[in-house]
Amino acid sequence: MSQKHDERVLVTGATGFTGSHLARKLVARGARVTAFARASSHTQELADLGVEVRTVDIRDWADVARHMETFDRVYHIAAAFRTQHADMKEFRRVNVDATGHLLEAARDQGVRRFVHCSTVGVQGEIENPPATEEHPFRPGDPYQTTKLEGEMLAREAMDAGSMEVTVVRPVGIYGPGDRRFLKLFRPISRRRFVMIGSGEVLYHLTYVEDLVEGILLAGEQAAAPGEVFTLGGARYTTLNELTRLIADALEVPPPRVRIPYAPVHLASVVCDRVFRSVGLSPPLYPRRVEFFSKDRAFDISKARKLLGYEPRVDLEEGLRRTAQWYREEELI
Ligand SMILES: NC(=O)c1ccc[n+]([C@@H]2O[C@H](COP(=O)([O-])OP(=O)(O)OC[C@H]3O[C@@H](n4cnc5c(N)ncnc54)[C@H](OP(=O)(O)O)[C@@H]3O)[C@@H](O)[C@H]2O)c1
């Protein structure tokens, strides 16, 4: 796969974890990259890379239409994620309305290919893992619900046929630059991690650089338009194995403390009700505990077959690199 030099590419979400890795890779391959960023985004690193940064409110149709051009490819990576945005209206404005604006403006401007970044979260709880792209939708929270609505807009544009559209659905993304998996790394590094339940549920991750390769393939391969692809790591594990591997990466003993699932889940339901009834956000809530009971394992064979996607960084190596980055940043 080789990016043609001088291709004009638009990336949204280029100041985020995945988007920044993608923008860096595109620049390294000789593309001319434009980023639509918020006025509040930290854009200095992108500017230093040579990315043309434009302040665009993607929630505003007129602003998007004003700045959209005939890019060769658009990678729409921006999203409102769970922890940052509590409000359903804001989730919808970013994950749905903005996606619609970008698709419409790109089509009007004659963009060649549009890659929309969705999430496996649109499939919610997985029955009979691993799940393929055809597993039913079952979004479980405002983030997943609005990501599904955004994906449906991309699929409508795909079916309309006036622009090449591809949807990618990453599985949990980790690697240098991520902070979400600190929730696992930190307690394990401090030897305070407690497994709730058996730890035998399945968990699947994608190393960020592998994901970026997959996103680029979705933007460039002839077989990609009109398709939805799950992009994940080469293998999944149980939570028990994953926490053991993280402990190895951190050079600490594997976690051993385990508590039963049912009473903790019940406590989370009660805690959630009590805190919400007085208008406070609960420290413990069911979705947090359900992390320990829901299988997340996905079949990536469609991306392998049609895109030639092949994750290269094995889990042990990816976790080592992530632990190293957390250490360098003094996050653990
Ligand atoms: N992380 C995961 O495990 C995971 C798993 C599956 C799918 N995904 C999907 O993968 C993509 C990348 O995820 P990530 O974790 O790398 O994202 P991230 O680090 O949270 O970055 C999100 C990006 O979206 C931008 N953004 C947020 N709200 C915006 C708004 N109102 N207007 C314009 N831009 C806005 C952010 O800009 P600022 O810099 O200004 O905040 C940032 O550049 C997303 O589409 C996400 O839904 C993520």
PDB file of N, CA, C and O in Angstrom, residues 136-202:
ATOM      1  N   PRO A 136     -25.958  -8.262  15.425  1.00  0.00           N
ATOM      2  CA  PRO A 136     -26.980  -7.217  15.580  1.00  0.00           C
ATOM      3  C   PRO A 136     -26.480  -5.994  16.368  1.00  0.00           C
ATOM      4  O   PRO A 136     -25.595  -6.112  17.210  1.00  0.00           O
ATOM      5  N   PHE A 137     -27.109  -4.855  16.078  1.00  0.00           N
ATOM      6  CA  PHE A 137     -26.797  -3.624  16.827  1.00  0.00           C
ATOM      7  C   PHE A 137     -27.473  -3.693  18.184  1.00  0.00           C
ATOM      8  O   PHE A 137     -28.633  -4.094  18.285  1.00  0.00           O
ATOM      9  N   ARG A 138     -26.743  -3.259  19.195  1.00  0.00           N
ATOM     10  CA  ARG A 138     -27.340  -3.224  20.534  1.00  0.00           C
ATOM     11  C   ARG A 138     -26.616  -2.148  21.342  1.00  0.00           C
ATOM     12  O   ARG A 138     -25.972  -2.460  22.356  1.00  0.00           O
ATOM     13  N   PRO A 139     -26.672  -0.883  20.899  1.00  0.00           N
ATOM     14  CA  PRO A 139     -25.917   0.153  21.619  1.00  0.00           C
ATOM     15  C   PRO A 139     -26.460   0.307  23.038  1.00  0.00           C
ATOM     16  O   PRO A 139     -27.668   0.207  23.246  1.00  0.00           O
ATOM     17  N   GLY A 140     -25.562   0.546  23.985  1.00  0.00           N
ATOM     18  CA  GLY A 140     -25.979   0.520  25.384  1.00  0.00           C
ATOM     19  C   GLY A 140     -25.871   1.841  26.121  1.00  0.00           C
ATOM     20  O   GLY A 140     -26.176   1.890  27.308  1.00  0.00           O
ATOM     21  N   ASP A 141     -25.438   2.890  25.476  1.00  0.00           N
ATOM     22  CA  ASP A 141     -25.352   4.185  26.163  1.00  0.00           C
ATOM     23  C   ASP A 141     -25.387   5.298  25.112  1.00  0.00           C
ATOM     24  O   ASP A 141     -25.385   5.021  23.908  1.00  0.00           O
ATOM     25  N   PRO A 142     -25.460   6.558  25.543  1.00  0.00           N
ATOM     26  CA  PRO A 142     -25.596   7.653  24.568  1.00  0.00           C
ATOM     27  C   PRO A 142     -24.452   7.708  23.549  1.00  0.00           C
ATOM     28  O   PRO A 142     -24.665   8.009  22.384  1.00  0.00           O
ATOM     29  N   TYR A 143     -23.241   7.384  23.999  1.00  0.00           N
ATOM     30  CA  TYR A 143     -22.110   7.373  23.061  1.00  0.00           C
ATOM     31  C   TYR A 143     -22.368   6.334  21.965  1.00  0.00           C
ATOM     32  O   TYR A 143     -22.307   6.633  20.769  1.00  0.00           O
ATOM     33  N   GLN A 144     -22.658   5.114  22.362  1.00  0.00           N
ATOM     34  CA  GLN A 144     -22.844   4.033  21.382  1.00  0.00           C
ATOM     35  C   GLN A 144     -24.068   4.291  20.504  1.00  0.00           C
ATOM     36  O   GLN A 144     -24.040   4.037  19.297  1.00  0.00           O
ATOM     37  N   THR A 145     -25.126   4.828  21.109  1.00  0.00           N
ATOM     38  CA  THR A 145     -26.357   5.103  20.347  1.00  0.00           C
ATOM     39  C   THR A 145     -26.087   6.140  19.258  1.00  0.00           C
ATOM     40  O   THR A 145     -26.485   5.971  18.098  1.00  0.00           O
ATOM     41  N   THR A 146     -25.375   7.198  19.632  1.00  0.00           N
ATOM     42  CA  THR A 146     -25.137   8.257  18.640  1.00  0.00           C
ATOM     43  C   THR A 146     -24.062   7.842  17.634  1.00  0.00           C
ATOM     44  O   THR A 146     -24.107   8.260  16.476  1.00  0.00           O
ATOM     45  N   LYS A 147     -23.118   6.991  18.056  1.00  0.00           N
ATOM     46  CA  LYS A 147     -22.148   6.471  17.071  1.00  0.00           C
ATOM     47  C   LYS A 147     -22.886   5.610  16.043  1.00  0.00           C
ATOM     48  O   LYS A 147     -22.568   5.629  14.858  1.00  0.00           O
ATOM     49  N   LEU A 148     -23.902   4.866  16.486  1.00  0.00           N
ATOM     50  CA  LEU A 148     -24.678   4.058  15.541  1.00  0.00           C
ATOM     51  C   LEU A 148     -25.446   4.970  14.577  1.00  0.00           C
ATOM     52  O   LEU A 148     -25.468   4.737  13.367  1.00  0.00           O
ATOM     53  N   GLU A 149     -26.048   6.035  15.116  1.00  0.00           N
ATOM     54  CA  GLU A 149     -26.788   6.958  14.232  1.00  0.00           C
ATOM     55  C   GLU A 149     -25.837   7.574  13.203  1.00  0.00           C
ATOM     56  O   GLU A 149     -26.184   7.729  12.036  1.00  0.00           O
ATOM     57  N   GLY A 150     -24.640   7.917  13.640  1.00  0.00           N
ATOM     58  CA  GLY A 150     -23.645   8.470  12.707  1.00  0.00           C
ATOM     59  C   GLY A 150     -23.258   7.447  11.651  1.00  0.00           C
ATOM     60  O   GLY A 150     -23.156   7.750  10.458  1.00  0.00           O
ATOM     61  N   GLU A 151     -23.061   6.202  12.096  1.00  0.00           N
ATOM     62  CA  GLU A 151     -22.701   5.143  11.133  1.00  0.00           C
ATOM     63  C   GLU A 151     -23.828   4.948  10.112  1.00  0.00           C
ATOM     64  O   GLU A 151     -23.566   4.740   8.918  1.00  0.00           O
ATOM     65  N   MET A 152     -25.077   5.042  10.575  1.00  0.00           N
ATOM     66  CA  MET A 152     -26.189   4.848   9.638  1.00  0.00           C
ATOM     67  C   MET A 152     -26.198   5.945   8.562  1.00  0.00           C
ATOM     68  O   MET A 152     -26.529   5.685   7.404  1.00  0.00           O
ATOM     69  N   LEU A 153     -25.824   7.167   8.952  1.00  0.00           N
ATOM     70  CA  LEU A 153     -25.737   8.244   7.940  1.00  0.00           C
ATOM     71  C   LEU A 153     -24.660   7.903   6.910  1.00  0.00           C
ATOM     72  O   LEU A 153     -24.842   8.102   5.706  1.00  0.00           O
ATOM     73  N   ALA A 154     -23.539   7.383   7.392  1.00  0.00           N
ATOM     74  CA  ALA A 154     -22.453   7.018   6.464  1.00  0.00           C
ATOM     75  C   ALA A 154     -22.927   5.904   5.535  1.00  0.00           C
ATOM     76  O   ALA A 154     -22.614   5.903   4.336  1.00  0.00           O
ATOM     77  N   ARG A 155     -23.698   4.972   6.082  1.00  0.00           N
ATOM     78  CA  ARG A 155     -24.166   3.854   5.250  1.00  0.00           C
ATOM     79  C   ARG A 155     -25.216   4.309   4.245  1.00  0.00           C
ATOM     80  O   ARG A 155     -25.306   3.776   3.136  1.00  0.00           O
ATOM     81  N   GLU A 156     -26.003   5.325   4.627  1.00  0.00           N
ATOM     82  CA  GLU A 156     -26.954   5.890   3.647  1.00  0.00           C
ATOM     83  C   GLU A 156     -26.195   6.525   2.493  1.00  0.00           C
ATOM     84  O   GLU A 156     -26.531   6.350   1.325  1.00  0.00           O
ATOM     85  N   ALA A 157     -25.137   7.265   2.844  1.00  0.00           N
ATOM     86  CA  ALA A 157     -24.326   7.910   1.798  1.00  0.00           C
ATOM     87  C   ALA A 157     -23.652   6.854   0.926  1.00  0.00           C
ATOM     88  O   ALA A 157     -23.510   7.014  -0.295  1.00  0.00           O
ATOM     89  N   MET A 158     -23.245   5.754   1.556  1.00  0.00           N
ATOM     90  CA  MET A 158     -22.625   4.631   0.843  1.00  0.00           C
ATOM     91  C   MET A 158     -23.616   4.072  -0.182  1.00  0.00           C
ATOM     92  O   MET A 158     -23.293   3.876  -1.357  1.00  0.00           O
ATOM     93  N   ASP A 159     -24.862   3.877   0.274  1.00  0.00           N
ATOM     94  CA  ASP A 159     -25.886   3.284  -0.602  1.00  0.00           C
ATOM     95  C   ASP A 159     -26.282   4.248  -1.718  1.00  0.00           C
ATOM     96  O   ASP A 159     -26.647   3.820  -2.811  1.00  0.00           O
ATOM     97  N   ALA A 160     -26.225   5.546  -1.425  1.00  0.00           N
ATOM     98  CA  ALA A 160     -26.612   6.534  -2.446  1.00  0.00           C
ATOM     99  C   ALA A 160     -25.633   6.488  -3.622  1.00  0.00           C
ATOM    100  O   ALA A 160     -25.985   6.822  -4.757  1.00  0.00           O
ATOM    101  N   GLY A 161     -24.395   6.100  -3.351  1.00  0.00           N
ATOM    102  CA  GLY A 161     -23.444   5.807  -4.426  1.00  0.00           C
ATOM    103  C   GLY A 161     -22.776   7.006  -5.082  1.00  0.00           C
ATOM    104  O   GLY A 161     -22.003   6.839  -6.019  1.00  0.00           O
ATOM    105  N   SER A 162     -23.025   8.243  -4.595  1.00  0.00           N
ATOM    106  CA  SER A 162     -22.392   9.368  -5.288  1.00  0.00           C
ATOM    107  C   SER A 162     -20.983   9.670  -4.775  1.00  0.00           C
ATOM    108  O   SER A 162     -20.318  10.567  -5.277  1.00  0.00           O
ATOM    109  N   MET A 163     -20.536   8.930  -3.764  1.00  0.00           N
ATOM    110  CA  MET A 163     -19.163   9.094  -3.264  1.00  0.00           C
ATOM    111  C   MET A 163     -18.768   7.731  -2.688  1.00  0.00           C
ATOM    112  O   MET A 163     -19.615   6.992  -2.182  1.00  0.00           O
ATOM    113  N   GLU A 164     -17.465   7.395  -2.774  1.00  0.00           N
ATOM    114  CA  GLU A 164     -17.019   6.132  -2.164  1.00  0.00           C
ATOM    115  C   GLU A 164     -16.988   6.309  -0.644  1.00  0.00           C
ATOM    116  O   GLU A 164     -16.337   7.236  -0.150  1.00  0.00           O
ATOM    117  N   VAL A 165     -17.709   5.452   0.062  1.00  0.00           N
ATOM    118  CA  VAL A 165     -17.756   5.545   1.523  1.00  0.00           C
ATOM    119  C   VAL A 165     -17.408   4.183   2.128  1.00  0.00           C
ATOM    120  O   VAL A 165     -17.896   3.153   1.660  1.00  0.00           O
ATOM    121  N   THR A 166     -16.553   4.205   3.150  1.00  0.00           N
ATOM    122  CA  THR A 166     -16.190   2.987   3.887  1.00  0.00           C
ATOM    123  C   THR A 166     -16.350   3.270   5.370  1.00  0.00           C
ATOM    124  O   THR A 166     -16.015   4.364   5.833  1.00  0.00           O
ATOM    125  N   VAL A 167     -16.863   2.295   6.097  1.00  0.00           N
ATOM    126  CA  VAL A 167     -16.988   2.427   7.553  1.00  0.00           C
ATOM    127  C   VAL A 167     -15.992   1.480   8.212  1.00  0.00           C
ATOM    128  O   VAL A 167     -15.902   0.311   7.827  1.00  0.00           O
ATOM    129  N   VAL A 168     -15.234   2.005   9.185  1.00  0.00           N
ATOM    130  CA  VAL A 168     -14.392   1.121   9.991  1.00  0.00           C
ATOM    131  C   VAL A 168     -14.898   1.154  11.429  1.00  0.00           C
ATOM    132  O   VAL A 168     -15.330   2.190  11.924  1.00  0.00           O
ATOM    133  N   ARG A 169     -14.850  -0.009  12.055  1.00  0.00           N
ATOM    134  CA  ARG A 169     -15.259  -0.096  13.469  1.00  0.00           C
ATOM    135  C   ARG A 169     -14.095  -0.622  14.289  1.00  0.00           C
ATOM    136  O   ARG A 169     -13.859  -1.838  14.347  1.00  0.00           O
ATOM    137  N   PRO A 170     -13.338   0.287  14.930  1.00  0.00           N
ATOM    138  CA  PRO A 170     -12.233  -0.186  15.772  1.00  0.00           C
ATOM    139  C   PRO A 170     -12.742  -0.897  17.017  1.00  0.00           C
ATOM    140  O   PRO A 170     -13.814  -0.589  17.538  1.00  0.00           O
ATOM    141  N   VAL A 171     -11.927  -1.844  17.464  1.00  0.00           N
ATOM    142  CA  VAL A 171     -12.096  -2.486  18.763  1.00  0.00           C
ATOM    143  C   VAL A 171     -11.227  -1.669  19.725  1.00  0.00           C
ATOM    144  O   VAL A 171     -10.288  -1.000  19.266  1.00  0.00           O
ATOM    145  N   GLY A 172     -11.501  -1.676  21.034  1.00  0.00           N
ATOM    146  CA  GLY A 172     -10.759  -0.882  22.033  1.00  0.00           C
ATOM    147  C   GLY A 172      -9.318  -0.539  21.635  1.00  0.00           C
ATOM    148  O   GLY A 172      -8.517  -1.450  21.460  1.00  0.00           O
ATOM    149  N   ILE A 173      -9.020   0.742  21.538  1.00  0.00           N
ATOM    150  CA  ILE A 173      -7.722   1.173  20.991  1.00  0.00           C
ATOM    151  C   ILE A 173      -6.752   1.462  22.145  1.00  0.00           C
ATOM    152  O   ILE A 173      -7.107   2.160  23.094  1.00  0.00           O
ATOM    153  N   TYR A 174      -5.532   0.958  22.027  1.00  0.00           N
ATOM    154  CA  TYR A 174      -4.535   1.239  23.066  1.00  0.00           C
ATOM    155  C   TYR A 174      -3.198   1.544  22.394  1.00  0.00           C
ATOM    156  O   TYR A 174      -3.014   1.305  21.203  1.00  0.00           O
ATOM    157  N   GLY A 175      -2.273   2.066  23.204  1.00  0.00           N
ATOM    158  CA  GLY A 175      -0.952   2.402  22.675  1.00  0.00           C
ATOM    159  C   GLY A 175      -0.503   3.746  23.214  1.00  0.00           C
ATOM    160  O   GLY A 175      -1.259   4.417  23.933  1.00  0.00           O
ATOM    161  N   PRO A 176       0.738   4.153  22.868  1.00  0.00           N
ATOM    162  CA  PRO A 176       1.236   5.447  23.335  1.00  0.00           C
ATOM    163  C   PRO A 176       0.287   6.578  22.908  1.00  0.00           C
ATOM    164  O   PRO A 176      -0.098   6.656  21.748  1.00  0.00           O
ATOM    165  N   GLY A 177      -0.077   7.426  23.835  1.00  0.00           N
ATOM    166  CA  GLY A 177      -0.998   8.521  23.543  1.00  0.00           C
ATOM    167  C   GLY A 177      -2.359   8.295  24.164  1.00  0.00           C
ATOM    168  O   GLY A 177      -3.116   9.236  24.378  1.00  0.00           O
ATOM    169  N   ASP A 178      -2.683   7.038  24.464  1.00  0.00           N
ATOM    170  CA  ASP A 178      -3.987   6.744  25.068  1.00  0.00           C
ATOM    171  C   ASP A 178      -3.940   6.986  26.569  1.00  0.00           C
ATOM    172  O   ASP A 178      -2.913   6.780  27.208  1.00  0.00           O
ATOM    173  N   ARG A 179      -5.055   7.420  27.120  1.00  0.00           N
ATOM    174  CA  ARG A 179      -5.136   7.552  28.574  1.00  0.00           C
ATOM    175  C   ARG A 179      -6.258   6.717  29.171  1.00  0.00           C
ATOM    176  O   ARG A 179      -6.353   6.581  30.379  1.00  0.00           O
ATOM    177  N   ARG A 180      -7.113   6.162  28.296  1.00  0.00           N
ATOM    178  CA  ARG A 180      -8.273   5.450  28.846  1.00  0.00           C
ATOM    179  C   ARG A 180      -7.860   4.170  29.554  1.00  0.00           C
ATOM    180  O   ARG A 180      -8.438   3.811  30.570  1.00  0.00           O
ATOM    181  N   PHE A 181      -6.845   3.490  29.024  1.00  0.00           N
ATOM    182  CA  PHE A 181      -6.462   2.217  29.637  1.00  0.00           C
ATOM    183  C   PHE A 181      -5.614   2.401  30.892  1.00  0.00           C
ATOM    184  O   PHE A 181      -5.253   1.426  31.542  1.00  0.00           O
ATOM    185  N   LEU A 182      -5.393   3.673  31.266  1.00  0.00           N
ATOM    186  CA  LEU A 182      -4.781   3.932  32.572  1.00  0.00           C
ATOM    187  C   LEU A 182      -5.644   3.349  33.679  1.00  0.00           C
ATOM    188  O   LEU A 182      -5.157   3.000  34.744  1.00  0.00           O
ATOM    189  N   LYS A 183      -6.954   3.251  33.391  1.00  0.00           N
ATOM    190  CA  LYS A 183      -7.888   2.681  34.373  1.00  0.00           C
ATOM    191  C   LYS A 183      -7.482   1.260  34.751  1.00  0.00           C
ATOM    192  O   LYS A 183      -7.788   0.794  35.828  1.00  0.00           O
ATOM    193  N   LEU A 184      -6.838   0.557  33.828  1.00  0.00           N
ATOM    194  CA  LEU A 184      -6.354  -0.798  34.140  1.00  0.00           C
ATOM    195  C   LEU A 184      -4.892  -0.766  34.580  1.00  0.00           C
ATOM    196  O   LEU A 184      -4.509  -1.413  35.539  1.00  0.00           O
ATOM    197  N   PHE A 185      -4.069  -0.008  33.833  1.00  0.00           N
ATOM    198  CA  PHE A 185      -2.620  -0.007  34.111  1.00  0.00           C
ATOM    199  C   PHE A 185      -2.302   0.537  35.511  1.00  0.00           C
ATOM    200  O   PHE A 185      -1.439   0.010  36.203  1.00  0.00           O
ATOM    201  N   ARG A 186      -3.005   1.624  35.884  1.00  0.00           N
ATOM    202  CA  ARG A 186      -2.648   2.289  37.147  1.00  0.00           C
ATOM    203  C   ARG A 186      -2.885   1.390  38.362  1.00  0.00           C
ATOM    204  O   ARG A 186      -1.955   1.161  39.132  1.00  0.00           O
ATOM    205  N   PRO A 187      -4.118   0.850  38.526  1.00  0.00           N
ATOM    206  CA  PRO A 187      -4.303  -0.017  39.709  1.00  0.00           C
ATOM    207  C   PRO A 187      -3.422  -1.251  39.670  1.00  0.00           C
ATOM    208  O   PRO A 187      -2.961  -1.716  40.718  1.00  0.00           O
ATOM    209  N   ILE A 188      -3.137  -1.773  38.471  1.00  0.00           N
ATOM    210  CA  ILE A 188      -2.263  -2.956  38.417  1.00  0.00           C
ATOM    211  C   ILE A 188      -0.853  -2.556  38.852  1.00  0.00           C
ATOM    212  O   ILE A 188      -0.201  -3.245  39.636  1.00  0.00           O
ATOM    213  N   SER A 189      -0.387  -1.376  38.384  1.00  0.00           N
ATOM    214  CA  SER A 189       0.975  -0.949  38.750  1.00  0.00           C
ATOM    215  C   SER A 189       1.071  -0.662  40.250  1.00  0.00           C
ATOM    216  O   SER A 189       2.111  -0.851  40.859  1.00  0.00           O
ATOM    217  N   ARG A 190      -0.051  -0.225  40.840  1.00  0.00           N
ATOM    218  CA  ARG A 190      -0.029   0.069  42.290  1.00  0.00           C
ATOM    219  C   ARG A 190      -0.412  -1.143  43.123  1.00  0.00           C
ATOM    220  O   ARG A 190      -0.603  -1.031  44.334  1.00  0.00           O
ATOM    221  N   ARG A 191      -0.605  -2.270  42.452  1.00  0.00           N
ATOM    222  CA  ARG A 191      -0.986  -3.542  43.106  1.00  0.00           C
ATOM    223  C   ARG A 191      -2.304  -3.408  43.847  1.00  0.00           C
ATOM    224  O   ARG A 191      -2.494  -3.961  44.927  1.00  0.00           O
ATOM    225  N   ARG A 192      -3.218  -2.615  43.257  1.00  0.00           N
ATOM    226  CA  ARG A 192      -4.523  -2.427  43.900  1.00  0.00           C
ATOM    227  C   ARG A 192      -5.658  -2.938  43.020  1.00  0.00           C
ATOM    228  O   ARG A 192      -6.811  -2.651  43.270  1.00  0.00           O
ATOM    229  N   PHE A 193      -5.308  -3.612  41.947  1.00  0.00           N
ATOM    230  CA  PHE A 193      -6.357  -4.064  41.028  1.00  0.00           C
ATOM    231  C   PHE A 193      -7.156  -5.204  41.650  1.00  0.00           C
ATOM    232  O   PHE A 193      -6.582  -6.146  42.195  1.00  0.00           O
ATOM    233  N   VAL A 194      -8.488  -5.088  41.557  1.00  0.00           N
ATOM    234  CA  VAL A 194      -9.359  -6.147  42.073  1.00  0.00           C
ATOM    235  C   VAL A 194     -10.200  -6.667  40.916  1.00  0.00           C
ATOM    236  O   VAL A 194     -10.910  -5.894  40.251  1.00  0.00           O
ATOM    237  N   MET A 195     -10.125  -7.963  40.662  1.00  0.00           N
ATOM    238  CA  MET A 195     -10.949  -8.570  39.612  1.00  0.00           C
ATOM    239  C   MET A 195     -12.348  -8.804  40.171  1.00  0.00           C
ATOM    240  O   MET A 195     -12.504  -9.407  41.230  1.00  0.00           O
ATOM    241  N   ILE A 196     -13.348  -8.301  39.442  1.00  0.00           N
ATOM    242  CA  ILE A 196     -14.728  -8.526  39.883  1.00  0.00           C
ATOM    243  C   ILE A 196     -15.281  -9.688  39.057  1.00  0.00           C
ATOM    244  O   ILE A 196     -15.385  -9.581  37.833  1.00  0.00           O
ATOM    245  N   GLY A 197     -15.582 -10.792  39.720  1.00  0.00           N
ATOM    246  CA  GLY A 197     -16.076 -11.972  39.004  1.00  0.00           C
ATOM    247  C   GLY A 197     -14.938 -12.886  38.580  1.00  0.00           C
ATOM    248  O   GLY A 197     -13.803 -12.759  39.059  1.00  0.00           O
ATOM    249  N   SER A 198     -15.235 -13.778  37.622  1.00  0.00           N
ATOM    250  CA  SER A 198     -14.287 -14.854  37.285  1.00  0.00           C
ATOM    251  C   SER A 198     -13.081 -14.365  36.481  1.00  0.00           C
ATOM    252  O   SER A 198     -12.052 -15.021  36.444  1.00  0.00           O
ATOM    253  N   GLY A 199     -13.221 -13.236  35.767  1.00  0.00           N
ATOM    254  CA  GLY A 199     -12.130 -12.769  34.900  1.00  0.00           C
ATOM    255  C   GLY A 199     -12.020 -13.579  33.622  1.00  0.00           C
ATOM    256  O   GLY A 199     -11.089 -13.409  32.846  1.00  0.00           O
ATOM    257  N   GLU A 200     -12.992 -14.442  33.381  1.00  0.00           N
ATOM    258  CA  GLU A 200     -12.912 -15.295  32.188  1.00  0.00           C
ATOM    259  C   GLU A 200     -13.648 -14.699  30.988  1.00  0.00           C
ATOM    260  O   GLU A 200     -13.811 -15.341  29.957  1.00  0.00           O
ATOM    261  N   VAL A 201     -14.164 -13.460  31.117  1.00  0.00           N
ATOM    262  CA  VAL A 201     -14.799 -12.817  29.951  1.00  0.00           C
ATOM    263  C   VAL A 201     -13.710 -12.456  28.935  1.00  0.00           C
ATOM    264  O   VAL A 201     -12.541 -12.283  29.289  1.00  0.00           O
ATOM    265  N   LEU A 202     -14.142 -12.317  27.693  1.00  0.00           N
ATOM    266  CA  LEU A 202     -13.170 -12.063  26.621  1.00  0.00           C
ATOM    267  C   LEU A 202     -12.972 -10.565  26.407  1.00  0.00           C
ATOM    268  O   LEU A 202     -13.933  -9.797  26.489  1.00  0.00           O
TER     269      LEU A 202
END
